[in-house]
Each structure stands twice: as structure tokens, then as C-alpha cells.
Amino acid sequence: ESKIARVVANLLATQEPDGYLGTYLPDARWTEWDVWVHKYALLGLTAQARSRGCEASLAGARKIVALLARRFGARIDELFSERVST
């Protein structure tokens, strides 16, 4: 449990203020695997929040959701393009 808590803390320390929690440089974001990286981070953070009541995980997950809503909101069909999702 302490190892998971440490990994979550280290992961959240890399999250940018706008909610971005991926590995791409700004000019390459939202291409190929970036959406999927956020998906799996979101799944892990919500599982940690649910199973351990971790407020930090929940806050990080909410930032991801808000970012995805801002980025794709009305353009949800863009998620299915080859540029954004392989």
C-alpha cells in the first residue's frame, strides 16, 4: 500500500496545472497515444480514490476530466481520428 501511495504521489507531482498528465511535449500533444495515457491514468487515479479514499487521486482525476472536456468537448468526434488515436 505504501508503494502505491508513493507512485500516486510521484505521478501527481508531474501533473501540470491545466490537468495534463502525459508524456508528450506541447507541440506533439493529443497525437497517437496521448489520449490513452490519460485514460489509464484516470482509471488508476479513480481506483485509488475509490479504494483508499485518496482525495489527491480524486483531485488529479478531476483535472484530467476537465482537461479532456476542454480539449475535446464539442469536438468529441476528433477522438476517433487517426491523428489523435491510433
mmCIF file of the C-alpha atoms, coordinates in Angstrom:
data_MODEL
# 
_entry.id   MODEL 
# 
loop_
_atom_site.group_PDB 
_atom_site.id 
_atom_site.type_symbol 
_atom_site.label_atom_id 
_atom_site.label_alt_id 
_atom_site.label_comp_id 
_atom_site.label_asym_id 
_atom_site.label_entity_id 
_atom_site.label_seq_id 
_atom_site.pdbx_PDB_ins_code 
_atom_site.Cartn_x 
_atom_site.Cartn_y 
_atom_site.Cartn_z 
_atom_site.occupancy 
_atom_site.B_iso_or_equiv 
_atom_site.pdbx_formal_charge 
_atom_site.auth_seq_id 
_atom_site.auth_comp_id 
_atom_site.auth_asym_id 
_atom_site.auth_atom_id 
_atom_site.pdbx_PDB_model_num 
ATOM 1  C CA . GLU A 1 1  ? 0.000   0.000  0.000   1.00 0.00 ? 1  GLU A CA 1 
ATOM 2  C CA . SER A 1 2  ? 2.817   2.424  0.778   1.00 0.00 ? 2  SER A CA 1 
ATOM 3  C CA . LYS A 1 3  ? 4.387   1.713  -2.625  1.00 0.00 ? 3  LYS A CA 1 
ATOM 4  C CA . ILE A 1 4  ? 1.111   2.539  -4.396  1.00 0.00 ? 4  ILE A CA 1 
ATOM 5  C CA . ALA A 1 5  ? 0.757   5.733  -2.365  1.00 0.00 ? 5  ALA A CA 1 
ATOM 6  C CA . ARG A 1 6  ? 4.309   6.724  -3.315  1.00 0.00 ? 6  ARG A CA 1 
ATOM 7  C CA . VAL A 1 7  ? 3.709   6.019  -7.018  1.00 0.00 ? 7  VAL A CA 1 
ATOM 8  C CA . VAL A 1 8  ? 0.475   8.025  -6.973  1.00 0.00 ? 8  VAL A CA 1 
ATOM 9  C CA . ALA A 1 9  ? 2.202   10.943 -5.247  1.00 0.00 ? 9  ALA A CA 1 
ATOM 10 C CA . ASN A 1 10 ? 5.056   10.880 -7.771  1.00 0.00 ? 10 ASN A CA 1 
ATOM 11 C CA . LEU A 1 11 ? 2.618   10.671 -10.684 1.00 0.00 ? 11 LEU A CA 1 
ATOM 12 C CA . LEU A 1 12 ? 0.537   13.579 -9.409  1.00 0.00 ? 12 LEU A CA 1 
ATOM 13 C CA . ALA A 1 13 ? 3.692   15.641 -8.905  1.00 0.00 ? 13 ALA A CA 1 
ATOM 14 C CA . THR A 1 14 ? 4.152   15.560 -12.692 1.00 0.00 ? 14 THR A CA 1 
ATOM 15 C CA . GLN A 1 15 ? 0.607   16.725 -13.463 1.00 0.00 ? 15 GLN A CA 1 
ATOM 16 C CA . GLU A 1 16 ? 0.565   20.164 -14.999 1.00 0.00 ? 16 GLU A CA 1 
ATOM 17 C CA . PRO A 1 17 ? -1.716  22.918 -13.634 1.00 0.00 ? 17 PRO A CA 1 
ATOM 18 C CA . ASP A 1 18 ? -4.106  22.521 -16.588 1.00 0.00 ? 18 ASP A CA 1 
ATOM 19 C CA . GLY A 1 19 ? -4.516  18.804 -15.782 1.00 0.00 ? 19 GLY A CA 1 
ATOM 20 C CA . TYR A 1 20 ? -2.167  17.391 -18.426 1.00 0.00 ? 20 TYR A CA 1 
ATOM 21 C CA . LEU A 1 21 ? -0.602  14.146 -17.224 1.00 0.00 ? 21 LEU A CA 1 
ATOM 22 C CA . GLY A 1 22 ? 1.091   12.749 -20.275 1.00 0.00 ? 22 GLY A CA 1 
ATOM 23 C CA . THR A 1 23 ? 4.487   12.267 -21.811 1.00 0.00 ? 23 THR A CA 1 
ATOM 24 C CA . TYR A 1 24 ? 4.336   14.427 -24.923 1.00 0.00 ? 24 TYR A CA 1 
ATOM 25 C CA . LEU A 1 25 ? 5.979   17.780 -25.462 1.00 0.00 ? 25 LEU A CA 1 
ATOM 26 C CA . PRO A 1 26 ? 3.482   20.623 -26.012 1.00 0.00 ? 26 PRO A CA 1 
ATOM 27 C CA . ASP A 1 27 ? 3.794   20.650 -29.814 1.00 0.00 ? 27 ASP A CA 1 
ATOM 28 C CA . ALA A 1 28 ? 3.086   16.907 -30.062 1.00 0.00 ? 28 ALA A CA 1 
ATOM 29 C CA . ARG A 1 29 ? 0.215   16.648 -27.610 1.00 0.00 ? 29 ARG A CA 1 
ATOM 30 C CA . TRP A 1 30 ? -3.039  14.958 -28.468 1.00 0.00 ? 30 TRP A CA 1 
ATOM 31 C CA . THR A 1 31 ? -1.494  12.728 -31.088 1.00 0.00 ? 31 THR A CA 1 
ATOM 32 C CA . GLU A 1 32 ? -1.236  8.962  -31.151 1.00 0.00 ? 32 GLU A CA 1 
ATOM 33 C CA . TRP A 1 33 ? -1.212  7.628  -27.572 1.00 0.00 ? 33 TRP A CA 1 
ATOM 34 C CA . ASP A 1 34 ? -1.751  10.799 -25.532 1.00 0.00 ? 34 ASP A CA 1 
ATOM 35 C CA . VAL A 1 35 ? -5.483  10.222 -25.053 1.00 0.00 ? 35 VAL A CA 1 
ATOM 36 C CA . TRP A 1 36 ? -4.836  6.630  -23.995 1.00 0.00 ? 36 TRP A CA 1 
ATOM 37 C CA . VAL A 1 37 ? -2.176  7.672  -21.475 1.00 0.00 ? 37 VAL A CA 1 
ATOM 38 C CA . HIS A 1 38 ? -4.755  9.945  -19.865 1.00 0.00 ? 38 HIS A CA 1 
ATOM 39 C CA . LYS A 1 39 ? -7.361  7.186  -19.947 1.00 0.00 ? 39 LYS A CA 1 
ATOM 40 C CA . TYR A 1 40 ? -5.171  4.792  -17.998 1.00 0.00 ? 40 TYR A CA 1 
ATOM 41 C CA . ALA A 1 41 ? -4.009  7.485  -15.571 1.00 0.00 ? 41 ALA A CA 1 
ATOM 42 C CA . LEU A 1 42 ? -7.661  8.362  -14.999 1.00 0.00 ? 42 LEU A CA 1 
ATOM 43 C CA . LEU A 1 43 ? -8.585  4.722  -14.365 1.00 0.00 ? 43 LEU A CA 1 
ATOM 44 C CA . GLY A 1 44 ? -5.728  4.275  -11.892 1.00 0.00 ? 44 GLY A CA 1 
ATOM 45 C CA . LEU A 1 45 ? -6.399  7.504  -10.045 1.00 0.00 ? 45 LEU A CA 1 
ATOM 46 C CA . THR A 1 46 ? -10.118 6.842  -9.695  1.00 0.00 ? 46 THR A CA 1 
ATOM 47 C CA . ALA A 1 47 ? -9.419  3.285  -8.497  1.00 0.00 ? 47 ALA A CA 1 
ATOM 48 C CA . GLN A 1 48 ? -7.044  4.643  -5.852  1.00 0.00 ? 48 GLN A CA 1 
ATOM 49 C CA . ALA A 1 49 ? -9.561  7.295  -4.809  1.00 0.00 ? 49 ALA A CA 1 
ATOM 50 C CA . ARG A 1 50 ? -12.344 4.726  -4.590  1.00 0.00 ? 50 ARG A CA 1 
ATOM 51 C CA . SER A 1 51 ? -10.409 2.015  -2.772  1.00 0.00 ? 51 SER A CA 1 
ATOM 52 C CA . ARG A 1 52 ? -8.458  4.194  -0.344  1.00 0.00 ? 52 ARG A CA 1 
ATOM 53 C CA . GLY A 1 53 ? -10.435 7.417  -0.225  1.00 0.00 ? 53 GLY A CA 1 
ATOM 54 C CA . CYS A 1 54 ? -7.443  9.277  -1.601  1.00 0.00 ? 54 CYS A CA 1 
ATOM 55 C CA . GLU A 1 55 ? -8.516  12.881 -2.124  1.00 0.00 ? 55 GLU A CA 1 
ATOM 56 C CA . ALA A 1 56 ? -5.335  13.738 -4.046  1.00 0.00 ? 56 ALA A CA 1 
ATOM 57 C CA . SER A 1 57 ? -6.061  10.978 -6.564  1.00 0.00 ? 57 SER A CA 1 
ATOM 58 C CA . LEU A 1 58 ? -9.610  12.207 -6.966  1.00 0.00 ? 58 LEU A CA 1 
ATOM 59 C CA . ALA A 1 59 ? -8.422  15.781 -7.487  1.00 0.00 ? 59 ALA A CA 1 
ATOM 60 C CA . GLY A 1 60 ? -5.917  14.618 -10.124 1.00 0.00 ? 60 GLY A CA 1 
ATOM 61 C CA . ALA A 1 61 ? -8.608  12.608 -11.897 1.00 0.00 ? 61 ALA A CA 1 
ATOM 62 C CA . ARG A 1 62 ? -10.932 15.599 -11.912 1.00 0.00 ? 62 ARG A CA 1 
ATOM 63 C CA . LYS A 1 63 ? -8.216  17.734 -13.503 1.00 0.00 ? 63 LYS A CA 1 
ATOM 64 C CA . ILE A 1 64 ? -7.840  15.158 -16.284 1.00 0.00 ? 64 ILE A CA 1 
ATOM 65 C CA . VAL A 1 65 ? -11.598 15.079 -16.901 1.00 0.00 ? 65 VAL A CA 1 
ATOM 66 C CA . ALA A 1 66 ? -11.743 18.879 -17.023 1.00 0.00 ? 66 ALA A CA 1 
ATOM 67 C CA . LEU A 1 67 ? -8.807  18.977 -19.450 1.00 0.00 ? 67 LEU A CA 1 
ATOM 68 C CA . LEU A 1 68 ? -10.359 16.387 -21.748 1.00 0.00 ? 68 LEU A CA 1 
ATOM 69 C CA . ALA A 1 69 ? -13.681 18.239 -21.649 1.00 0.00 ? 69 ALA A CA 1 
ATOM 70 C CA . ARG A 1 70 ? -11.954 21.500 -22.581 1.00 0.00 ? 70 ARG A CA 1 
ATOM 71 C CA . ARG A 1 71 ? -9.877  19.854 -25.293 1.00 0.00 ? 71 ARG A CA 1 
ATOM 72 C CA . PHE A 1 72 ? -12.491 17.633 -26.924 1.00 0.00 ? 72 PHE A CA 1 
ATOM 73 C CA . GLY A 1 73 ? -15.867 18.799 -25.567 1.00 0.00 ? 73 GLY A CA 1 
ATOM 74 C CA . ALA A 1 74 ? -17.800 19.742 -28.682 1.00 0.00 ? 74 ALA A CA 1 
ATOM 75 C CA . ARG A 1 75 ? -15.236 18.022 -30.918 1.00 0.00 ? 75 ARG A CA 1 
ATOM 76 C CA . ILE A 1 76 ? -15.705 14.531 -29.497 1.00 0.00 ? 76 ILE A CA 1 
ATOM 77 C CA . ASP A 1 77 ? -15.522 13.031 -32.999 1.00 0.00 ? 77 ASP A CA 1 
ATOM 78 C CA . GLU A 1 78 ? -11.869 14.142 -33.096 1.00 0.00 ? 78 GLU A CA 1 
ATOM 79 C CA . LEU A 1 79 ? -11.118 11.338 -30.626 1.00 0.00 ? 79 LEU A CA 1 
ATOM 80 C CA . PHE A 1 80 ? -11.719 8.870  -33.436 1.00 0.00 ? 80 PHE A CA 1 
ATOM 81 C CA . SER A 1 81 ? -9.346  10.476 -35.912 1.00 0.00 ? 81 SER A CA 1 
ATOM 82 C CA . GLU A 1 82 ? -6.086  8.749  -36.798 1.00 0.00 ? 82 GLU A CA 1 
ATOM 83 C CA . ARG A 1 83 ? -4.142  11.806 -35.679 1.00 0.00 ? 83 ARG A CA 1 
ATOM 84 C CA . VAL A 1 84 ? -5.445  11.649 -32.118 1.00 0.00 ? 84 VAL A CA 1 
ATOM 85 C CA . SER A 1 85 ? -5.998  7.957  -31.533 1.00 0.00 ? 85 SER A CA 1 
ATOM 86 C CA . THR A 1 86 ? -4.162  5.096  -33.180 1.00 0.00 ? 86 THR A CA 1 
# 
